[in-house]
GROMACS .gro file of C-alpha atoms in nm:
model
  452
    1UNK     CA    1  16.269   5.503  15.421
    2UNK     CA    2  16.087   5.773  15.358
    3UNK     CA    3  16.145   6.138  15.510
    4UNK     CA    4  15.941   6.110  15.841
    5UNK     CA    5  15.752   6.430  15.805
    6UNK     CA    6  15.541   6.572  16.096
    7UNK     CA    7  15.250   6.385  15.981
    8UNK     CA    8  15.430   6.038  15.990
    9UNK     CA    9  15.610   6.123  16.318
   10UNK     CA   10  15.247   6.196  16.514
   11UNK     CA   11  15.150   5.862  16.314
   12UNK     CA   12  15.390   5.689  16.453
   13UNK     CA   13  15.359   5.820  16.851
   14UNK     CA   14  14.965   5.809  16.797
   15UNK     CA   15  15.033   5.387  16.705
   16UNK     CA   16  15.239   5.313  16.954
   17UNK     CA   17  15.071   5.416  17.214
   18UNK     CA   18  14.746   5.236  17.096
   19UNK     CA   19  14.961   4.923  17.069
   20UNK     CA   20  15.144   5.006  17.386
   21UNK     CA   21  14.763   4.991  17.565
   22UNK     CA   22  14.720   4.616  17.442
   23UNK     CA   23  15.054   4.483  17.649
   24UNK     CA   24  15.134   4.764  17.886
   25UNK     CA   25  14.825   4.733  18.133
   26UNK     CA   26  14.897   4.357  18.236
   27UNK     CA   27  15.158   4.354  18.527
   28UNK     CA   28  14.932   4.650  18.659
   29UNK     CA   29  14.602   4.496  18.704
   30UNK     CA   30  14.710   4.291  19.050
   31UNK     CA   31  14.818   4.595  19.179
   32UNK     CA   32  14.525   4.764  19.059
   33UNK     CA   33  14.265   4.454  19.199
   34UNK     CA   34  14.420   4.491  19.538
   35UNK     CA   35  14.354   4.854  19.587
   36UNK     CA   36  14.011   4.876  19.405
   37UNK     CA   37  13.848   4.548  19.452
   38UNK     CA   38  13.716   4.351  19.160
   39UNK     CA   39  13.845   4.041  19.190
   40UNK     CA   40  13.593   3.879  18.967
   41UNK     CA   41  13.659   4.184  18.699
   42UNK     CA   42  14.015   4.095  18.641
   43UNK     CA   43  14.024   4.014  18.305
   44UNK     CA   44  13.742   4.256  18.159
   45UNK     CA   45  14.040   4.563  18.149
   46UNK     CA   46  14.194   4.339  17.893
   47UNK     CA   47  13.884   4.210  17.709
   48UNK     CA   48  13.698   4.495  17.672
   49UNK     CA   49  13.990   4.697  17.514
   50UNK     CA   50  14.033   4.461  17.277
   51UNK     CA   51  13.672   4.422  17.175
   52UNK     CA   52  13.618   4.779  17.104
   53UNK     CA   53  13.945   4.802  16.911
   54UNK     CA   54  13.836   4.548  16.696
   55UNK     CA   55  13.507   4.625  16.637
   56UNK     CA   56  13.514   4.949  16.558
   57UNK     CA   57  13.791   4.958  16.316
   58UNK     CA   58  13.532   4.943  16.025
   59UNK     CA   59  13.371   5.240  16.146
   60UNK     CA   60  13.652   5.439  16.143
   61UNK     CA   61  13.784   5.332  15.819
   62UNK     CA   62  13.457   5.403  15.636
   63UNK     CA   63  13.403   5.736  15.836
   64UNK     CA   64  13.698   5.849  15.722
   65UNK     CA   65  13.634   5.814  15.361
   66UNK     CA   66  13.339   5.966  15.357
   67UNK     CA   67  13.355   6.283  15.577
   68UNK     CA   68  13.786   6.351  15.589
   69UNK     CA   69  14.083   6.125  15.775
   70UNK     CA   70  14.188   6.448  15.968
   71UNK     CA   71  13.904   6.509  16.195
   72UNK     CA   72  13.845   6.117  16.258
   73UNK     CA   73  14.198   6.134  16.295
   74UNK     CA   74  14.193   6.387  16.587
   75UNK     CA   75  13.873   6.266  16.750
   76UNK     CA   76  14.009   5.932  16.757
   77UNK     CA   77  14.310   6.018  16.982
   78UNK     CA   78  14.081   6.252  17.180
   79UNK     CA   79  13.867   5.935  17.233
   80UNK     CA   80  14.194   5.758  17.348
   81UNK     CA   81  14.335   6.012  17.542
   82UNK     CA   82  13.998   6.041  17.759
   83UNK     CA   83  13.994   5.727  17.809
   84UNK     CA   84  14.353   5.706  17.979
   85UNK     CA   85  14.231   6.009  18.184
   86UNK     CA   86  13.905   5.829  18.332
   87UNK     CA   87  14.127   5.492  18.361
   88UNK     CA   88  14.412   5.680  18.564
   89UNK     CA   89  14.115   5.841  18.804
   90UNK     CA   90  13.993   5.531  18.845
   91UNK     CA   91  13.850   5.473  19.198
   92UNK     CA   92  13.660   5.125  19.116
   93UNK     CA   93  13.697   4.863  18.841
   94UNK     CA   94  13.331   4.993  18.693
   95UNK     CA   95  13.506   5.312  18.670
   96UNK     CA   96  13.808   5.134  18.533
   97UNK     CA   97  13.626   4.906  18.279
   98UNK     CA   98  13.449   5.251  18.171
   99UNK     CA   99  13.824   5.397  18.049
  100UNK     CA  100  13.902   5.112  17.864
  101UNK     CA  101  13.557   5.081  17.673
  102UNK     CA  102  13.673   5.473  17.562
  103UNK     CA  103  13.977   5.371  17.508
  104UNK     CA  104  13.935   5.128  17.296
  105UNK     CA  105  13.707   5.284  17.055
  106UNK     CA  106  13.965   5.562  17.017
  107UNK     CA  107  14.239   5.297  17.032
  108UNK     CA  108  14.082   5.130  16.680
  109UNK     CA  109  14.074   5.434  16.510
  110UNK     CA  110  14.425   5.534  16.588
  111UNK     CA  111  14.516   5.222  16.451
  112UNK     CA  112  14.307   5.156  16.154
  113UNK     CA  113  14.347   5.557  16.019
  114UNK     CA  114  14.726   5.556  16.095
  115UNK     CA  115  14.750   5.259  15.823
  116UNK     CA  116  14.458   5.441  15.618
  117UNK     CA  117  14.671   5.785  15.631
  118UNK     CA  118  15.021   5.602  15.517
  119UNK     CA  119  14.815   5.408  15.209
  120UNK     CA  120  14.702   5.764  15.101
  121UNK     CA  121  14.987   5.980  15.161
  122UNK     CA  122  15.274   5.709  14.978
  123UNK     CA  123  15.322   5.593  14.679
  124UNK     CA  124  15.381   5.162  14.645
  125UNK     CA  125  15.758   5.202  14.732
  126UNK     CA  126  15.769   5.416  14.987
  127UNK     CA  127  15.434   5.310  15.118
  128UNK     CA  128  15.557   4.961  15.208
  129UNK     CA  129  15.892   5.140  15.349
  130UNK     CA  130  15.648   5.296  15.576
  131UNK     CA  131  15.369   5.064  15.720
  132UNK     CA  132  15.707   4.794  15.764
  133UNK     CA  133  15.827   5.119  16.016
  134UNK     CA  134  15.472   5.119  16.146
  135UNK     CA  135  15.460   4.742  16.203
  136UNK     CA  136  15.799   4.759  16.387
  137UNK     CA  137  15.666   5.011  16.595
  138UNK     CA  138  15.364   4.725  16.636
  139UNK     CA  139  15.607   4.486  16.744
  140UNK     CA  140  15.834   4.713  16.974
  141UNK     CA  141  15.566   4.805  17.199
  142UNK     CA  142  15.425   4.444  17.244
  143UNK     CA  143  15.817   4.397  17.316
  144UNK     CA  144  15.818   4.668  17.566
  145UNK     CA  145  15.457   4.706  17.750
  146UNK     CA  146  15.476   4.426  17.948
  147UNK     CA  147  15.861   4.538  18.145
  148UNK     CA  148  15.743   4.886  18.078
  149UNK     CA  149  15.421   4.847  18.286
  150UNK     CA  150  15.589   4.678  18.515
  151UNK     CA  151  15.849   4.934  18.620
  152UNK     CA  152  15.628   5.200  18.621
  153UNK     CA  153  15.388   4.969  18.886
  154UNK     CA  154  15.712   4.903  19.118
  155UNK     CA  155  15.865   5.248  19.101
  156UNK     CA  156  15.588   5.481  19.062
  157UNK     CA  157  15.212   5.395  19.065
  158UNK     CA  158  14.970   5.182  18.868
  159UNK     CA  159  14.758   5.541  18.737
  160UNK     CA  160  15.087   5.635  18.508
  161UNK     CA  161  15.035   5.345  18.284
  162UNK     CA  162  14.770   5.580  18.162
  163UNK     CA  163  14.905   5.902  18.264
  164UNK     CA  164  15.227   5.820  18.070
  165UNK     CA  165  14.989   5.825  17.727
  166UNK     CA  166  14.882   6.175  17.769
  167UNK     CA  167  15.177   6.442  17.625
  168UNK     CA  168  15.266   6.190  17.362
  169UNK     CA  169  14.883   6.150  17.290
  170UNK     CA  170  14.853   6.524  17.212
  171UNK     CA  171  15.215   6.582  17.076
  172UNK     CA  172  15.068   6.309  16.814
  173UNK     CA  173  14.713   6.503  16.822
  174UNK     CA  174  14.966   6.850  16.709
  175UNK     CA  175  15.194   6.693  16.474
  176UNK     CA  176  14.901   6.568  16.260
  177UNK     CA  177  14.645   6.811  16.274
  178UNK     CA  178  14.845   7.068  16.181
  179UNK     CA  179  15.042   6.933  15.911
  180UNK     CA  180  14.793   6.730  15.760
  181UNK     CA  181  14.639   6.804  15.428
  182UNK     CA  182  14.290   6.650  15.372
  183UNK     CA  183  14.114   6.562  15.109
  184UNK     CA  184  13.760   6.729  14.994
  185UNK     CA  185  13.510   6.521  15.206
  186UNK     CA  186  13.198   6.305  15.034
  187UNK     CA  187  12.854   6.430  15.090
  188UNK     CA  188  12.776   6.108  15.199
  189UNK     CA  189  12.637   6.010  15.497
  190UNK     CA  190  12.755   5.670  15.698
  191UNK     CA  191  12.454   5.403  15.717
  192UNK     CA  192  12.430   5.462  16.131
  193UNK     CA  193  12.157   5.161  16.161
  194UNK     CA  194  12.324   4.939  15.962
  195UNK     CA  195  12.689   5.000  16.075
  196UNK     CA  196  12.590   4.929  16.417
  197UNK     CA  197  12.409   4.620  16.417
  198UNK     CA  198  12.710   4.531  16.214
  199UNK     CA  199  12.938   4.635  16.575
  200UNK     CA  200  12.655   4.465  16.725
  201UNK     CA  201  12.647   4.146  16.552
  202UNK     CA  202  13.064   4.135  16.529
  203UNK     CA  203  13.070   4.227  16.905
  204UNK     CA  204  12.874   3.949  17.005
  205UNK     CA  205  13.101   3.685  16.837
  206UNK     CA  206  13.455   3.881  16.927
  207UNK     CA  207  13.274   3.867  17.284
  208UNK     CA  208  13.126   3.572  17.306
  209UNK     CA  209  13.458   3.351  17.166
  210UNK     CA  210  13.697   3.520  17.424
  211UNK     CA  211  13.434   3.430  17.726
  212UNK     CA  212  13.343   3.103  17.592
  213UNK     CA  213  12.983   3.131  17.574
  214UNK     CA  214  12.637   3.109  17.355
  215UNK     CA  215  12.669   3.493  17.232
  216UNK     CA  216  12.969   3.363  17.006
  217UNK     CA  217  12.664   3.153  16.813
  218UNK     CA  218  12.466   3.451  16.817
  219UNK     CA  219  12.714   3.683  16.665
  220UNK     CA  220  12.802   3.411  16.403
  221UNK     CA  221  12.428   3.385  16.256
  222UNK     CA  222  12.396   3.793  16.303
  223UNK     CA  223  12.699   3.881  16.090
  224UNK     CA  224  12.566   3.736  15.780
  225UNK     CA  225  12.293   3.886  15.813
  226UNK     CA  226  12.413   4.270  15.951
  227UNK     CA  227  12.685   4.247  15.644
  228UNK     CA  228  12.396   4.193  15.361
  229UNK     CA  229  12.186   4.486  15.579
  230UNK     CA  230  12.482   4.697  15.559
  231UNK     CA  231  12.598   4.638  15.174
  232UNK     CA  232  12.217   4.746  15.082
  233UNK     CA  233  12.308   5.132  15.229
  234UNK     CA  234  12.424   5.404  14.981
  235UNK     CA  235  12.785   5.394  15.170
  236UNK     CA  236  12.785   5.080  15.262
  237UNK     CA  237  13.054   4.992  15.609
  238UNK     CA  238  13.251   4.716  15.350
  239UNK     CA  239  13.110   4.840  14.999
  240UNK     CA  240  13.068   4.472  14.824
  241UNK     CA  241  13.281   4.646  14.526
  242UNK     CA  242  13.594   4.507  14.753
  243UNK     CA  243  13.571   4.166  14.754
  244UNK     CA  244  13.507   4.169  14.399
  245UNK     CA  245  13.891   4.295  14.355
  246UNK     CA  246  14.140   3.949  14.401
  247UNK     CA  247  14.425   4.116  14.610
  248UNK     CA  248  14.127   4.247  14.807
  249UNK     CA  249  13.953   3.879  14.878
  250UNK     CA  250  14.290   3.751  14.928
  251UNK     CA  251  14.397   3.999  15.201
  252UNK     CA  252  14.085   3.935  15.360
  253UNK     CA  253  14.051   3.559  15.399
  254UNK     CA  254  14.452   3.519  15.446
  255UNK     CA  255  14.451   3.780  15.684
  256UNK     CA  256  14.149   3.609  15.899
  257UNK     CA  257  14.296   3.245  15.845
  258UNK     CA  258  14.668   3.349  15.935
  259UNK     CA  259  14.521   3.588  16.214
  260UNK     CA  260  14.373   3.267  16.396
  261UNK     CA  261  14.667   3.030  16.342
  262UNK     CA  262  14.953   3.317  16.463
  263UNK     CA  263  14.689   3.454  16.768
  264UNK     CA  264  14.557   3.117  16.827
  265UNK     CA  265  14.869   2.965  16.899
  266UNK     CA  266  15.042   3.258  17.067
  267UNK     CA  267  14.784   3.239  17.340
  268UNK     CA  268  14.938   2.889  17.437
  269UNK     CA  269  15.313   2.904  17.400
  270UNK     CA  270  15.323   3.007  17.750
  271UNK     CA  271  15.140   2.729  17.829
  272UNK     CA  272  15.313   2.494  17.630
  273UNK     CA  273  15.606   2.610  17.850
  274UNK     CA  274  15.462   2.552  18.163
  275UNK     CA  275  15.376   2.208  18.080
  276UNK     CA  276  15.697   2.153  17.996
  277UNK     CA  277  15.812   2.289  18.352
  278UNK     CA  278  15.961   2.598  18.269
  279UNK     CA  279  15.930   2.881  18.498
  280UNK     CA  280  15.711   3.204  18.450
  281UNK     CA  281  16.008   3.423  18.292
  282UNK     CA  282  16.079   3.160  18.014
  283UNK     CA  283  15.702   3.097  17.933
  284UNK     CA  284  15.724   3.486  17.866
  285UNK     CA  285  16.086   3.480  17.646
  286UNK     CA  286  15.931   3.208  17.436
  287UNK     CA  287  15.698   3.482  17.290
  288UNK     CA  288  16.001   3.688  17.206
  289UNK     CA  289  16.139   3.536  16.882
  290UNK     CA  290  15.782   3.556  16.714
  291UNK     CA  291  15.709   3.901  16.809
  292UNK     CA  292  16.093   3.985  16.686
  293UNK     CA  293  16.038   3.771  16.378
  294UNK     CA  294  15.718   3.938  16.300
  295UNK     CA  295  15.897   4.293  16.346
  296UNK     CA  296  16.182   4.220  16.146
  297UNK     CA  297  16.045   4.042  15.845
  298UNK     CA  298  15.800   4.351  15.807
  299UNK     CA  299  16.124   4.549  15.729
  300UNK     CA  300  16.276   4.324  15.508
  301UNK     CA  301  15.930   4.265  15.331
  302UNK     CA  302  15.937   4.659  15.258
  303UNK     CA  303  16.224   4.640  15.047
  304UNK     CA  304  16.152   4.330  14.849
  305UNK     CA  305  15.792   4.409  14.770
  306UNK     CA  306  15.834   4.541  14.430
  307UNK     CA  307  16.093   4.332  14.344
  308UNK     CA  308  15.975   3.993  14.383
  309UNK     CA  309  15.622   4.068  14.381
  310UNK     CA  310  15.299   4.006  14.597
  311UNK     CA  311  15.282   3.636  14.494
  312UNK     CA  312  15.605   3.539  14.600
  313UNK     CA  313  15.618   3.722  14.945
  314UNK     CA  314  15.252   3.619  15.060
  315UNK     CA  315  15.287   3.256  14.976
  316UNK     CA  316  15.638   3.242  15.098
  317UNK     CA  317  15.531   3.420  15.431
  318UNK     CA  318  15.240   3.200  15.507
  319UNK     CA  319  15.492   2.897  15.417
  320UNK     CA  320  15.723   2.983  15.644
  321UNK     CA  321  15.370   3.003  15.886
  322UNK     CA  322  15.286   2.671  15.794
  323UNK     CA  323  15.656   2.518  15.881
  324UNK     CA  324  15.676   2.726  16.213
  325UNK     CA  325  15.382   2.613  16.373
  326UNK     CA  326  15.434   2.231  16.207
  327UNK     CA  327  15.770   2.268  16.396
  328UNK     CA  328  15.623   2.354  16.714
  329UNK     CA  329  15.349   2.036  16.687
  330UNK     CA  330  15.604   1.792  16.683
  331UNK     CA  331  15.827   2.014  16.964
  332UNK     CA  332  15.700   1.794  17.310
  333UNK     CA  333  16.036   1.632  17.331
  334UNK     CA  334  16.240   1.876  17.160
  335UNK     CA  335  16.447   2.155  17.378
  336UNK     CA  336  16.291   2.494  17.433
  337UNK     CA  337  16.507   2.692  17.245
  338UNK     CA  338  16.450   2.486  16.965
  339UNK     CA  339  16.077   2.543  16.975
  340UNK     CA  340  16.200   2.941  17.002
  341UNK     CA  341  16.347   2.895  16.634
  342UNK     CA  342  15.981   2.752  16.530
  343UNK     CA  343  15.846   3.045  16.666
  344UNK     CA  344  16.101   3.294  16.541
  345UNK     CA  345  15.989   3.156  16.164
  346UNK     CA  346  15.601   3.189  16.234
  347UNK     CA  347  15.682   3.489  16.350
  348UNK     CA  348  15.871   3.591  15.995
  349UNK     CA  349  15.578   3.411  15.809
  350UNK     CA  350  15.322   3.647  15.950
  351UNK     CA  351  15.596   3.993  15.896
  352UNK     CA  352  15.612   3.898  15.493
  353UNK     CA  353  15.274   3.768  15.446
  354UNK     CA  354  15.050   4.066  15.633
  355UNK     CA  355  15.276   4.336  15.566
  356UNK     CA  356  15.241   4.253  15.156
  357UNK     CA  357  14.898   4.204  15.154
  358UNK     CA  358  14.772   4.503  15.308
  359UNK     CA  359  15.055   4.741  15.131
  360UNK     CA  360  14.973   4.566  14.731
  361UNK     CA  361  14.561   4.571  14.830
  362UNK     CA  362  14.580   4.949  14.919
  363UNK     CA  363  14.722   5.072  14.554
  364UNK     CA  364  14.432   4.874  14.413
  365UNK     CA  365  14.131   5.081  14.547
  366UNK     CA  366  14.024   5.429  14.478
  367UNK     CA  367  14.093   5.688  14.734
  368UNK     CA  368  13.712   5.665  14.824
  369UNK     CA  369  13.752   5.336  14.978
  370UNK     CA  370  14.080   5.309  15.112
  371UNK     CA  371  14.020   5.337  15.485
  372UNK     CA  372  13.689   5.053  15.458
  373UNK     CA  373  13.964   4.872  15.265
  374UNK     CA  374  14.203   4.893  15.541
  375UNK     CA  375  13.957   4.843  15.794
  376UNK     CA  376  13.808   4.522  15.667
  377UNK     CA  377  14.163   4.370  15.623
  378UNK     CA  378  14.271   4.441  16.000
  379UNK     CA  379  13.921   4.365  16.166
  380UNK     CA  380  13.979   3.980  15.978
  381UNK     CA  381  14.290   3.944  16.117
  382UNK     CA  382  14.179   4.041  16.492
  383UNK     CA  383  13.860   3.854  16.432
  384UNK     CA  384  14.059   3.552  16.325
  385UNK     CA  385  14.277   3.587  16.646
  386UNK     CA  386  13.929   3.572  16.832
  387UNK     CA  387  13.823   3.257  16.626
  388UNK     CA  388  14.168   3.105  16.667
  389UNK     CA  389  14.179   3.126  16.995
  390UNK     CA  390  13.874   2.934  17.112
  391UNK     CA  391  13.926   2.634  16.829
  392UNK     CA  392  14.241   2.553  17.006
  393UNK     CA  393  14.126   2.620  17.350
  394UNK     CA  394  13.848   2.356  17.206
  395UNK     CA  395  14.145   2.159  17.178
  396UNK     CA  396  14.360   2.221  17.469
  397UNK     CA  397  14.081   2.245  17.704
  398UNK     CA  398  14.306   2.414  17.968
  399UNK     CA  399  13.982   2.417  18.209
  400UNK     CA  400  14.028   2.052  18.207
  401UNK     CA  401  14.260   1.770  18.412
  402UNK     CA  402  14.530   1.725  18.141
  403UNK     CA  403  14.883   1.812  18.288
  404UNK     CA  404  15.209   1.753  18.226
  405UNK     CA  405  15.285   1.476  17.890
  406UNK     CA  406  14.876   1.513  17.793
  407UNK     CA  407  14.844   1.881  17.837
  408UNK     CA  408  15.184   1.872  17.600
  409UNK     CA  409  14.982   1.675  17.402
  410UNK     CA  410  14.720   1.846  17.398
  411UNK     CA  411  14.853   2.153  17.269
  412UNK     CA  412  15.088   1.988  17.020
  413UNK     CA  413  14.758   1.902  16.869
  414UNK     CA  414  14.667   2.290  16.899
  415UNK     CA  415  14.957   2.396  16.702
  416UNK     CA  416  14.878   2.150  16.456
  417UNK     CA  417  14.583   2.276  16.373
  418UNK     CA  418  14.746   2.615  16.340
  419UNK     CA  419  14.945   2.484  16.050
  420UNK     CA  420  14.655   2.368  15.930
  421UNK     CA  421  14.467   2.721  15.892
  422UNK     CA  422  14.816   2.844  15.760
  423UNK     CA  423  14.825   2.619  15.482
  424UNK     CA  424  14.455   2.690  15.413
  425UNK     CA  425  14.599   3.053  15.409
  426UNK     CA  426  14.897   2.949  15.105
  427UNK     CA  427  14.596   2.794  14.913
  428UNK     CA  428  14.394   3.120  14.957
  429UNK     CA  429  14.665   3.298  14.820
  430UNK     CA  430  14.789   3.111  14.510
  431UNK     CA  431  14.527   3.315  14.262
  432UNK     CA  432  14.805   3.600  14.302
  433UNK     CA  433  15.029   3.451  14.104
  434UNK     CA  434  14.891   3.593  13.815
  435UNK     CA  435  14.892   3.943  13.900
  436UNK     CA  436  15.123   4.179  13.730
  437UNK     CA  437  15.424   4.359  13.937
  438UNK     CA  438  15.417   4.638  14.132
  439UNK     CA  439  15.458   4.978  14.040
  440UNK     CA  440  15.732   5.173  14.284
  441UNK     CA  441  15.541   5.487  14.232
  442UNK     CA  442  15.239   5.391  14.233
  443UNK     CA  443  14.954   5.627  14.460
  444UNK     CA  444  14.615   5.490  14.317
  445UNK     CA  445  14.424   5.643  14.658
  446UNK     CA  446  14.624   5.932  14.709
  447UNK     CA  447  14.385   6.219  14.557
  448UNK     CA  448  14.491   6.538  14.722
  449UNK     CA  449  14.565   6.415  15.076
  450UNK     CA  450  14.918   6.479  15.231
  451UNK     CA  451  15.145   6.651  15.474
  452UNK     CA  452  15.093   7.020  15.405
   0.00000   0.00000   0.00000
């Protein structure tokens, strides 16, 4: 891999705790319930998180094209890091709820300009090198936040689940606003209106498909509209120039399709496991071979990028998602660990396929829309997670009567229909098989941005 530089170090400390945040808070929130109150607010800490780190991702991204990555860069982990403060100090769940809104917002710019920053600062081969690193560290922390959280609930207290984000927060904060090397800004100015009825109208769906209710049908007939508002604007939040490039369209809609088959159906393995009677610990170790799948097929997918190309790796990837989740539809009557193998291939499918899509779609965009670029192709995949989601709880209906052999049922059907948005994922991506290969040193974005 690449020489990890100062800049890629704070990258990589800045990601991981923002990924951290998504897993790590979980075994705390009993604790925290008993000792604040809330009852009825126990799953907002979670939801809210996640809605701000999705839906502001685009504003990042853009933001950072137009006025410098640097100082987006920096605000974004001050953003974070304030919100782990005011969740730590928390004395209510309002108070709570209030941290995690902030954190959040800086939470999806962490995210979105660390994999902005690596497309600009790397050329093709070492670029993929890098974001496969970065989506290992992805996949580590979703590994670790849940035992991590625990321990520090057990042996210490509840607040240091945020505390614990604060030195590496500004040793990340240090390492990349020093040695960072910007490029000249753009004097021109983000479309404010537009960009937020845009977080507005995307909000409402993201929102409205995790709680189940009518806003999810208002955010759908919004976003048409708030996307056509916002391509109008002299800077637009996803310039309309992208999805006229094919690796662009491609990472888009394969990204959103395989987002809501992987997410989708990762929100009921546990389940699955339950109906089949296995206890709380194994529901939990089912998850493990997809997350370790994902992780490790990222790295692998670095290295063969250039060689066998874009075509080969994205198909094959969302192939392998297709087969994984196929295998886990007709898994009722099959052993566990068996389904674990089904899950250990989805979770390879999903390392090859994302990793190669948003590595080969960054080298073909100009420096001046890189980070909308990389914005647009990780808000699809958390939107289609969102979408996913409530189709198969549409199926599964886990609010319903169906135990045991039907709620098995049930969910086989689920996973079914994740196969089925995987293969409408392979179909997406056949036009690459006519692209050319892959330059190794290719840095189309790069302009004069680096580690100083």
């Amino acid at each position: 891999m690449a020489r990890m530089n100062p800049v890629t170090l704070g990258l990589v400390l800045g990601l991981f705790l923002a990924a951290l945040d998504t897993s790590v808070v979980a075994p705390a929130i009993p604790t925290v319930v008993r000792e604040l109150g809330g009852k009825e607010l126990y799953a907002l800490p979670f939801m809210v998180y996640l809605l701000f780190f999705t839906i502001t991702g685009p504003l990042w991204g853009r933001a950072s094209d137009l006025y410098g990555r640097r100082r987006l860069y920096l605000a974004s982990v001050a953003l974070f890091l304030l919100g782990s403060s005011l969740s730590g100090m928390a004395t209510s769940m309002g108070w709570l709820i209030l941290g995690r809104v902030i954190q959040g917002i800086g939470g999806g710019g962490v995210q979105t300009l660390t994999f902005t920053l690596a497309g600009e600062m790397y050329p093709m081969g070492e670029r993929a090198k890098v974001q496969g690193f970065f989506s290992g560290v992805w996949g580590i922390s979703g590994l670790l936040g849940p035992t991590l959280g625990g321990l520090l609930v057990h042996y210490v207290s509840w607040r240091w689940v945020f505390y614990l984000n604060l030195p590496f927060g500004f040793l990340a904060a240090y390492l990349v606003g020093r040695s960072y090397r910007d490029a000249p800004a753009h004097p021109v100015r983000l479309p404010l209106l537009p960009s937020l009825f845009f977080a507005l109208a995307s909000g409402l769906l993201v929102w409205g498909l995790q709680a189940r209710s009518e806003l999810a049908l208002l955010g759908l007939l919004l976003l048409p509209l708030a996307f056509a508002y916002q391509s109008r604007a002299e800077a637009p939040l996803l310039p309309l120039s992208l999805f006229r490039e094919r690796l662009s369209r491609v990472a888009f809609w394969g990204n959103l399709l395989a987002g809501a088959a992987y997410y989708g159906a990762v929100a009921y393995v546990p389940l699955f496991a339950d109906a089949r009677g296995a206890g709380p610990l194994a529901q939990g170790l089912l998850l493990t071979p997809m997350t370790v799948g994902w992780t490790t097929a990222s790295i692998v997918a670095s290295r063969l990028l250039v060689p066998l190309g874009v075509a080969r790796l994205a198909q094959g990837g969302f192939l392998l998602l297709t087969l994984g989740f196929l295998g886990y539809a007709f898994a009722g009557n099959l052993p566990l660990e068996v389904a674990g193998v089904f899950g250990l291939v989805a979770g390879v499918g999903m390392g090859f396929s994302m990793l190669t899509l948003l590595v080969s779609a960054q080298g073909g965009v100009r420096r001046e829309e890189l980070g909308a670029l990389t914005a647009a192709i990780m808000f699809a995949r958390f939107l289609g997670g969102a979408v996913g989601v409530a189709l198969m709880g549409g199926v599964v209906n886990p609010g319903g009567h169906a135990t045991g052999p039907a709620l098995v049922q049930a969910l086989e059907a689920a996973f079914l229909l994740a196969a089925g948005l995987a293969l409408l994922a392979v179909l997406v991506a056949w036009p690459l098989r006519g692209l050319p290969p892959l330059k190794p040193g290719e840095t189309k974005g790069s302009g004069e941005a680096g580690p100083g």
